[in-house]
Amino acid sequence: MERLIIKGGNRLSGEITLQGAKNSALPILAAALLGKKTVLHNCPNLSDVSAACNILETLGCTVMRQGTTLFIDAGNAKYNDPPEHLMREMRSSILFLGAMLAGFGKARVSFPGGCELGARPVDMHIEGLRKLGALIEEDHGFLSCRVEKPLCGCEITLPFPSVGATENIMIAATAAKGCTVIRNAAREPEIADLAEFLNGCGAYICLNSDEIIIEGARPLHSCEHTVIPDRIEAATFLCAAAATGGDITLKSARKNDVVSMIPVLEEMGCIINCGESELSLKAPKRLLPAKIIKTMPYPGFPTDAQAVFMAALCTAQGSSMMVENIFEARYKHVGELMRMGAKIHISDRVAVIDGIDRLHSASVQCTDLRGGAALVVAALAAEGESVITSLRHIDRGYDLFEQKLRLLGADIKREGAKTDGKKI
Ligand code: EPZ
């Protein structure tokens, strides 16, 4: 079994370059089914990305990787049912529903998998696609979808700005006749990146402050695109540096993507400097607490950064409070942090973190992707040697994680045999 061995206490310093955003790459890969040839630069080498590539291959596309560039040829794409095990590998497999409806006029897909953060229904996806004219039935864990007449543009108001539902509707609406307007749409940077990719393929998508407009049924063509930097990887490294009293620079970071996190890091006593395309953090000897962090849709504080900030706040000089507003069960890492001595009290969606002088080492297990990253942050700051297992969660979202941490001075190594799936 693979494990990370981390000797805590080293102060992180130096600079690294951020990977491409996982949560941009995945919807773009689903949408690549609709273009002819896609050249996708800055695409991280992650197990979730491999799963998306494997789904594209089952749909007749060819996919090749050279470094961080993927070459996708959808010229011979043909209908197939994506295998259930691939659909279950990640949540964003559901985006193939919109892409297949747009490309083939039908799809039969299993309900998606992904991190267990609560119920995670797909009702908004289904409702939105139905409004565009898709006929969708649920049968025994599968969604069977078809169109009897061409998809048709319409107005869709989402009850909540769901990232995935916005993306699924955007992708499908590129094939719908006329104009689609998505109100209360998600506005995460990854949505803008997907729109830029689709527009590069010949679509017309306009992002206004409160709605997204798609003029559909335009012919799509080949496109070359560069994935935006990963703001959650940025949050992870910033928290690792903050927790170890470090001093780091993130190359290719974009200030607007992390704008909600900067005031929190400053409240924690860190000095932040934003350049044109880099961001640096200098941490104090001991962090100060953050009064209250509430996760919200973008431009609010991202739920994906909640766990890594919590790990850093475990050793702050006082108590911090967090409110998780996006997912109903996103505190699974708390029990593992407590094994390392953290003092955290949970009541429903609220977590109170009472800072202690120092965490201690322990054997801990990743519970989900960002929860796993939080354990790494905690172990880097802890006294002694920690062992972290269930690394398949971390491998879904972080490319060259240990290598980058080692570059910054961390004492971290991976041991044991890999038991998880192959990477493309
Ligand atoms: C995306 O998930 C991200 N995943 C998540 O990243 C991220 O945590 C999340 O957005 C929120 O920012 C990808 O982009 C691949 P949602 P998604 O639809 O699209 C509820 C990570 O660590 N909801 O915005 O699944 C849902 O249950 C992760 O990288 C419905 O009720 O998130 C949740 O409570 C994991 N019905 C809330 O909305 C629906 O039909 C937000 O979910 C859809 C969502």
Coordinates of C-alpha atoms and ligand atoms in Angstrom, one line a residue:
M1 CA 0.0 0.0 0.0
E2 CA 1.3 3.4 -0.9
R3 CA 2.0 5.9 1.8
L4 CA 3.5 9.3 2.3
I5 CA 6.1 9.6 5.0
I6 CA 6.5 13.2 6.2
K7 CA 9.0 14.5 8.8
G8 CA 7.4 17.7 10.0
G9 CA 9.0 20.9 11.1
N10 CA 10.8 22.1 7.9
R11 CA 10.1 25.7 7.0
L12 CA 8.9 25.8 3.4
S13 CA 10.7 28.3 1.2
G14 CA 11.4 28.9 -2.5
E15 CA 9.2 29.0 -5.6
I16 CA 7.1 26.6 -7.6
T17 CA 4.9 26.9 -10.7
L18 CA 1.2 26.0 -10.4
Q19 CA -0.2 23.1 -12.3
G20 CA -3.2 23.6 -14.7
A21 CA -6.6 23.5 -12.9
K22 CA -8.1 20.1 -12.5
N23 CA -11.6 21.6 -12.4
S24 CA -11.0 23.4 -15.7
A25 CA -9.3 20.5 -17.5
L26 CA -12.1 18.0 -16.7
P27 CA -15.1 20.0 -18.2
I28 CA -12.9 21.0 -21.2
L29 CA -12.1 17.4 -21.8
A30 CA -15.8 16.5 -21.9
A31 CA -16.4 19.4 -24.2
A32 CA -13.5 18.3 -26.5
L33 CA -15.9 15.6 -27.7
L34 CA -17.6 18.4 -29.7
G35 CA -14.5 20.0 -31.3
K36 CA -12.6 18.3 -34.1
K37 CA -9.0 18.3 -32.8
T38 CA -8.1 19.8 -29.5
V39 CA -4.6 20.7 -28.3
L40 CA -4.9 21.3 -24.6
H41 CA -1.8 22.8 -22.9
N42 CA -1.1 22.9 -19.2
C43 CA -3.2 19.8 -18.5
P44 CA -2.1 18.2 -15.2
N45 CA -1.3 14.5 -15.1
L46 CA -4.0 13.3 -12.6
S47 CA -6.0 10.1 -12.2
D48 CA -9.2 12.1 -12.8
V49 CA -7.8 13.5 -16.0
S50 CA -6.9 10.0 -17.1
A51 CA -10.4 8.8 -16.4
A52 CA -11.8 11.6 -18.6
C53 CA -9.4 10.6 -21.3
N54 CA -10.4 7.0 -21.0
I55 CA -14.1 8.0 -21.4
L56 CA -13.1 10.0 -24.6
E57 CA -11.4 6.9 -25.9
T58 CA -14.4 4.7 -25.4
L59 CA -16.3 7.3 -27.5
G60 CA -13.9 6.8 -30.4
C61 CA -11.5 9.7 -29.8
T62 CA -7.8 9.3 -29.7
V63 CA -5.9 10.9 -26.9
M64 CA -2.2 11.4 -26.6
R65 CA -0.1 13.1 -24.0
Q66 CA 3.2 14.9 -24.4
G67 CA 4.3 16.4 -21.1
T68 CA 1.5 18.6 -20.0
T69 CA -0.1 18.9 -23.4
L70 CA -2.9 16.6 -24.5
F71 CA -3.8 16.0 -28.2
I72 CA -7.4 14.9 -28.6
D73 CA -8.8 13.9 -32.0
A74 CA -12.6 13.6 -31.9
G75 CA -12.8 13.3 -35.7
N76 CA -14.0 9.7 -35.5
A77 CA -16.1 10.0 -32.4
K78 CA -18.9 7.5 -32.3
Y79 CA -21.7 6.7 -29.8
N80 CA -20.9 4.2 -27.1
D81 CA -22.1 3.7 -23.5
P82 CA -19.2 5.0 -21.2
P83 CA -18.3 2.0 -18.9
E84 CA -19.8 2.3 -15.4
H85 CA -16.4 2.0 -13.7
L86 CA -15.1 5.1 -15.5
M87 CA -18.2 7.1 -14.7
R88 CA -17.9 6.2 -11.1
E89 CA -14.3 7.3 -10.9
M90 CA -15.2 11.0 -10.6
R91 CA -18.0 13.4 -10.3
S92 CA -17.3 15.4 -13.4
S93 CA -18.0 12.3 -15.6
I94 CA -21.6 13.6 -15.5
L95 CA -20.4 16.4 -17.9
F96 CA -20.3 13.7 -20.6
L97 CA -24.1 13.7 -20.5
G98 CA -24.3 17.2 -21.9
A99 CA -21.4 16.6 -24.3
M100 CA -22.9 13.3 -25.6
L101 CA -26.4 14.8 -26.0
A102 CA -24.9 17.7 -28.0
G103 CA -22.7 15.4 -30.0
F104 CA -24.8 12.2 -30.5
G105 CA -28.3 13.3 -29.5
K106 CA -28.3 10.5 -26.9
A107 CA -26.4 9.1 -23.9
R108 CA -26.7 6.4 -21.3
V109 CA -24.5 7.0 -18.3
S110 CA -24.2 5.7 -14.8
F111 CA -24.6 8.2 -12.0
P112 CA -21.2 9.7 -11.3
G113 CA -18.8 9.0 -8.4
G114 CA -16.3 11.4 -6.9
C115 CA -15.4 12.6 -3.4
E116 CA -18.0 11.7 -0.8
L117 CA -19.0 15.2 0.5
G118 CA -22.7 14.5 1.1
A119 CA -25.6 13.5 -1.2
R120 CA -24.4 15.4 -4.3
P121 CA -27.5 15.0 -6.4
V122 CA -27.6 15.8 -10.1
D123 CA -31.2 17.2 -10.3
M124 CA -30.1 20.6 -11.5
H125 CA -28.1 19.0 -14.4
I126 CA -31.1 16.9 -15.4
E127 CA -33.7 19.7 -15.1
G128 CA -31.5 22.0 -17.2
L129 CA -30.9 19.5 -19.9
R130 CA -34.7 18.7 -19.9
K131 CA -35.4 22.3 -20.5
L132 CA -33.2 22.2 -23.6
G133 CA -35.4 19.4 -24.8
A134 CA -33.6 16.2 -23.7
L135 CA -35.8 13.3 -22.7
I136 CA -34.2 11.8 -19.6
E137 CA -35.2 8.7 -17.6
E138 CA -33.5 7.2 -14.5
D139 CA -33.2 3.5 -14.6
H140 CA -31.4 1.4 -12.0
G141 CA -28.5 3.8 -11.3
F142 CA -28.3 4.9 -14.9
L143 CA -29.5 8.0 -16.8
S144 CA -30.9 7.3 -20.2
C145 CA -31.2 10.4 -22.4
R146 CA -32.2 11.1 -25.9
V147 CA -33.6 13.9 -28.1
E148 CA -36.6 13.4 -30.4
K149 CA -36.2 16.9 -31.9
P150 CA -33.1 19.1 -31.9
L151 CA -32.2 20.7 -28.6
C152 CA -33.6 24.2 -28.4
G153 CA -32.3 27.3 -26.6
C154 CA -34.3 28.5 -23.5
E155 CA -34.1 30.4 -20.2
I156 CA -32.9 28.4 -17.3
T157 CA -32.7 29.7 -13.7
L158 CA -30.7 27.5 -11.4
P159 CA -31.9 27.3 -7.8
F160 CA -28.2 27.4 -6.7
P161 CA -25.1 28.3 -8.8
S162 CA -24.0 24.7 -9.2
V163 CA -20.6 24.5 -11.0
G164 CA -21.3 21.2 -12.7
A165 CA -24.9 22.0 -13.7
T166 CA -23.8 25.3 -15.2
E167 CA -21.0 23.5 -17.2
N168 CA -23.3 20.7 -18.4
I169 CA -25.9 23.1 -19.6
M170 CA -23.3 25.3 -21.3
I171 CA -21.8 22.3 -23.2
A172 CA -25.2 21.0 -24.3
A173 CA -26.5 24.5 -25.2
T174 CA -23.7 24.9 -27.8
A175 CA -25.7 22.4 -29.9
A176 CA -29.2 23.9 -29.1
K177 CA -30.9 26.0 -31.8
G178 CA -31.2 29.7 -30.7
C179 CA -30.3 31.4 -27.5
T180 CA -29.9 29.8 -24.0
V181 CA -29.7 32.1 -21.0
I182 CA -28.5 30.5 -17.7
R183 CA -29.5 32.7 -14.7
N184 CA -28.0 32.3 -11.2
A185 CA -25.2 30.5 -13.0
A186 CA -21.9 29.6 -11.3
R187 CA -19.1 32.1 -12.0
E188 CA -16.0 30.2 -10.9
P189 CA -12.9 30.9 -12.9
E190 CA -13.2 27.4 -14.3
I191 CA -16.5 28.3 -15.9
A192 CA -14.9 31.2 -17.7
D193 CA -12.1 28.9 -18.9
L194 CA -14.6 26.4 -20.3
A195 CA -16.4 29.3 -22.1
E196 CA -13.1 30.4 -23.5
F197 CA -12.3 26.9 -24.8
L198 CA -15.7 26.5 -26.4
N199 CA -15.5 30.0 -27.9
G200 CA -12.1 29.0 -29.3
C201 CA -13.9 26.1 -31.0
G202 CA -16.4 28.5 -32.6
A203 CA -19.2 28.6 -30.0
Y204 CA -20.7 31.9 -28.8
I205 CA -20.8 32.1 -25.1
C206 CA -21.0 35.5 -23.3
L207 CA -20.5 35.7 -19.5
N208 CA -22.4 38.6 -17.9
S209 CA -22.2 39.4 -14.2
D210 CA -25.5 37.6 -13.4
E211 CA -26.2 35.4 -16.4
I212 CA -24.5 33.3 -19.2
I213 CA -25.8 33.6 -22.7
I214 CA -25.1 30.9 -25.3
E215 CA -26.0 31.3 -29.0
G216 CA -26.1 27.6 -30.0
A217 CA -25.9 25.4 -33.1
R218 CA -22.8 27.0 -34.5
P219 CA -20.3 24.6 -36.3
L220 CA -17.4 23.8 -33.9
H221 CA -13.9 23.3 -35.2
S222 CA -10.4 22.5 -33.9
C223 CA -8.9 24.5 -31.1
E224 CA -5.7 25.0 -29.1
H225 CA -6.2 26.1 -25.5
T226 CA -4.2 26.5 -22.3
V227 CA -5.8 25.5 -19.0
I228 CA -5.8 28.2 -16.3
P229 CA -3.6 27.7 -13.2
D230 CA -5.1 25.7 -10.3
R231 CA -6.3 28.1 -7.6
I232 CA -6.9 25.2 -5.1
E233 CA -3.3 23.9 -5.6
A234 CA -2.3 27.5 -4.9
A235 CA -4.4 27.5 -1.7
T236 CA -2.8 24.2 -0.6
F237 CA 0.8 25.5 -1.0
L238 CA 0.0 28.8 0.6
C239 CA -1.5 27.0 3.6
A240 CA 1.5 24.6 3.8
A241 CA 3.9 27.6 3.8
A242 CA 1.7 29.5 6.4
A243 CA 1.6 26.4 8.7
T244 CA 5.4 26.0 8.6
G245 CA 6.3 29.7 9.1
G246 CA 7.5 29.6 5.4
D247 CA 8.2 32.1 2.7
I248 CA 7.2 30.9 -0.8
T249 CA 6.4 32.3 -4.3
L250 CA 3.8 30.7 -6.6
K251 CA 4.6 31.3 -10.3
S252 CA 1.7 31.7 -12.7
A253 CA -0.8 32.5 -9.9
R254 CA -3.6 34.9 -10.8
K255 CA -4.7 37.3 -8.1
N256 CA -8.4 37.3 -9.0
D257 CA -8.6 33.5 -8.6
V258 CA -7.5 33.7 -5.0
V259 CA -8.9 37.1 -4.1
S260 CA -11.2 35.7 -1.3
M261 CA -8.3 33.9 0.4
I262 CA -5.9 36.8 0.6
P263 CA -7.6 38.8 3.4
V264 CA -7.9 35.5 5.4
L265 CA -4.2 34.8 5.0
E266 CA -3.5 38.4 6.0
E267 CA -5.7 38.1 9.1
M268 CA -3.6 35.0 9.9
G269 CA -0.6 37.3 10.0
C270 CA 0.9 36.4 6.6
I271 CA 2.3 39.0 4.3
I272 CA 1.1 38.6 0.7
N273 CA 2.5 40.2 -2.4
C274 CA 0.8 39.9 -5.7
G275 CA 2.8 40.4 -8.9
E276 CA 1.5 40.3 -12.5
S277 CA 1.6 36.5 -12.6
E278 CA 3.0 35.4 -9.3
L279 CA 2.0 35.5 -5.7
S280 CA 4.3 35.3 -2.6
L281 CA 3.6 34.6 1.0
K282 CA 5.7 35.2 4.1
A283 CA 4.3 33.6 7.2
P284 CA 4.8 34.8 10.8
K285 CA 6.5 32.6 13.4
R286 CA 3.1 31.6 14.7
L287 CA -0.2 32.1 12.8
L288 CA -3.0 34.3 14.2
P289 CA -6.6 32.8 14.1
A290 CA -9.2 33.7 11.4
K291 CA -12.3 35.0 13.1
I292 CA -14.8 33.3 10.7
I293 CA -14.4 31.7 7.3
K294 CA -17.6 31.0 5.4
T295 CA -17.4 28.9 2.2
M296 CA -19.5 30.4 -0.7
P297 CA -19.8 30.2 -4.4
Y298 CA -17.2 32.2 -6.3
P299 CA -16.2 35.0 -5.7
G300 CA -16.7 33.9 -2.1
F301 CA -14.2 31.7 -0.2
P302 CA -14.0 28.3 -1.9
T303 CA -15.2 25.1 -0.2
D304 CA -12.2 23.3 -1.8
A305 CA -9.8 25.4 0.3
Q306 CA -11.7 24.8 3.6
A307 CA -9.7 21.7 4.7
V308 CA -6.2 23.1 4.0
F309 CA -7.0 26.4 5.8
M310 CA -8.3 24.4 8.7
A311 CA -5.1 22.4 8.9
A312 CA -3.1 25.6 9.0
L313 CA -5.3 27.1 11.7
C314 CA -4.9 24.1 14.0
T315 CA -1.7 25.7 15.4
A316 CA -2.9 29.4 15.3
Q317 CA -2.6 31.5 18.5
G318 CA -6.4 31.4 19.4
S319 CA -9.7 30.1 18.1
S320 CA -11.0 30.2 14.5
M321 CA -14.4 29.4 13.1
M322 CA -15.5 27.9 9.8
V323 CA -18.9 27.5 8.2
E324 CA -19.2 25.0 5.3
N325 CA -22.1 26.3 3.2
I326 CA -21.6 24.3 0.0
F327 CA -21.4 20.6 0.9
E328 CA -23.3 18.9 3.8
A329 CA -20.5 16.5 4.7
R330 CA -17.1 18.1 4.1
Y331 CA -15.5 17.7 7.5
K332 CA -14.4 14.1 7.2
H333 CA -10.8 15.1 7.6
V334 CA -11.4 16.5 11.1
G335 CA -11.2 13.1 12.8
E336 CA -7.8 12.5 11.2
L337 CA -6.5 16.0 12.2
M338 CA -7.6 15.2 15.7
R339 CA -5.3 12.1 15.7
M340 CA -2.5 14.6 15.3
G341 CA -3.7 16.5 18.4
A342 CA -5.9 19.1 16.7
K343 CA -8.7 20.6 18.9
I344 CA -11.7 20.9 16.6
H345 CA -15.4 21.0 17.5
I346 CA -18.0 20.4 14.9
S347 CA -21.7 21.3 15.1
D348 CA -23.5 20.6 11.9
R349 CA -21.9 23.0 9.3
V350 CA -19.8 24.9 11.9
A351 CA -16.3 24.0 13.0
V352 CA -14.5 25.7 15.8
I353 CA -10.7 25.2 15.7
D354 CA -8.9 25.9 19.0
G355 CA -5.2 26.5 18.1
I356 CA -2.6 24.5 19.9
D357 CA 1.2 25.1 20.2
R358 CA 2.2 22.2 18.0
L359 CA 0.5 19.2 16.2
H360 CA 2.2 15.8 16.7
S361 CA 2.8 13.0 14.2
A362 CA 0.4 10.2 13.6
S363 CA -0.7 7.6 11.1
V364 CA -3.6 9.1 9.2
Q365 CA -5.8 8.2 6.2
C366 CA -7.0 10.5 3.4
T367 CA -10.8 10.7 3.5
D368 CA -11.2 12.7 0.2
L369 CA -9.1 14.8 -2.1
R370 CA -8.8 18.1 -0.2
G371 CA -9.1 16.4 3.2
G372 CA -6.0 14.4 2.1
A373 CA -4.2 17.6 1.2
A374 CA -5.0 19.0 4.6
L375 CA -3.4 16.0 6.3
V376 CA -0.2 16.7 4.3
V377 CA -0.3 20.4 5.4
A378 CA -0.8 19.3 9.1
A379 CA 2.0 16.7 8.9
L380 CA 4.4 19.3 7.4
A381 CA 3.8 21.4 10.5
A382 CA 3.7 18.6 13.0
E383 CA 6.5 17.4 15.3
G384 CA 7.8 13.9 14.3
E385 CA 7.2 11.5 11.4
S386 CA 3.6 11.1 10.1
V387 CA 2.4 8.4 7.7
I388 CA -0.5 9.2 5.3
T389 CA -2.4 6.5 3.4
S390 CA -5.2 6.2 0.9
L391 CA -3.2 8.4 -1.5
R392 CA -5.6 7.7 -4.4
H393 CA -7.6 10.7 -3.2
I394 CA -4.6 13.1 -3.4
D395 CA -3.6 11.7 -6.8
R396 CA -7.0 12.8 -8.2
G397 CA -6.0 16.4 -7.8
Y398 CA -2.3 17.1 -7.3
D399 CA 0.4 16.5 -9.9
L400 CA 4.0 16.1 -8.7
F401 CA 2.8 17.0 -5.2
E402 CA 5.7 15.5 -3.2
Q403 CA 8.3 16.7 -5.8
K404 CA 7.0 20.3 -5.5
L405 CA 7.0 20.1 -1.7
R406 CA 10.5 18.7 -1.6
L407 CA 11.6 21.6 -3.9
L408 CA 10.4 23.9 -1.1
G409 CA 12.4 22.0 1.5
A410 CA 9.8 19.5 2.9
D411 CA 11.0 16.1 4.1
I412 CA 8.4 14.0 2.3
K413 CA 8.7 10.7 0.5
R414 CA 6.3 8.2 -1.0
E415 CA 6.8 4.5 -0.3
G416 CA 5.0 1.2 -1.1
A417 CA 3.4 -0.2 -4.2
K418 CA 0.8 1.7 -6.2
T419 CA -2.6 0.0 -6.0
D420 CA -4.5 2.5 -8.0
G421 CA -5.4 2.9 -11.7
K422 CA -3.1 3.9 -14.5
K423 CA -2.5 7.5 -15.6
I424 CA -2.6 8.8 -19.2
Ligands
EPZ1 C1 -17.4 21.3 -8.5 O1 -18.2 20.2 -8.1 C2 -15.9 20.9 -8.2 N1 -15.6 19.7 -9.0 C3 -15.7 20.6 -6.8 O2 -14.3 20.4 -6.6 C4 -16.1 21.8 -6.0 O3 -16.0 21.5 -4.6 C5 -17.5 22.3 -6.3 O4 -17.7 22.5 -7.7 C6 -17.9 23.6 -5.6 O5 -17.1 24.6 -5.9 C7 -15.3 19.9 -10.3 O6 -15.3 21.0 -10.9 C8 -14.9 18.7 -11.1 P1 -21.7 21.9 -7.4 P2 -19.7 20.1 -8.4 O7 -22.5 21.3 -8.5 O8 -19.9 20.7 -9.8 C9 -25.5 20.7 -4.8 C10 -12.4 19.4 -5.6 O9 -12.0 19.2 -4.4 N2 -26.1 20.3 -6.1 O10 -21.3 23.4 -7.5 O11 -20.1 18.8 -8.1 C11 -24.3 19.9 -4.4 O12 -24.8 18.7 -3.7 C12 -13.9 19.3 -5.8 O13 -11.7 19.6 -6.6 C13 -27.4 19.8 -6.1 O14 -28.1 19.8 -5.1 O15 -20.3 21.1 -7.3 C14 -23.6 20.8 -3.5 O16 -24.1 20.8 -2.2 C15 -14.7 18.3 -5.1 N3 -28.0 19.4 -7.3 C16 -23.8 22.1 -4.2 O17 -24.9 22.0 -5.0 C17 -27.3 19.4 -8.4 O18 -27.8 19.0 -9.5 C18 -22.6 22.6 -5.1 O19 -22.3 21.6 -6.0 C19 -25.9 19.9 -8.4 C20 -25.4 20.3 -7.2

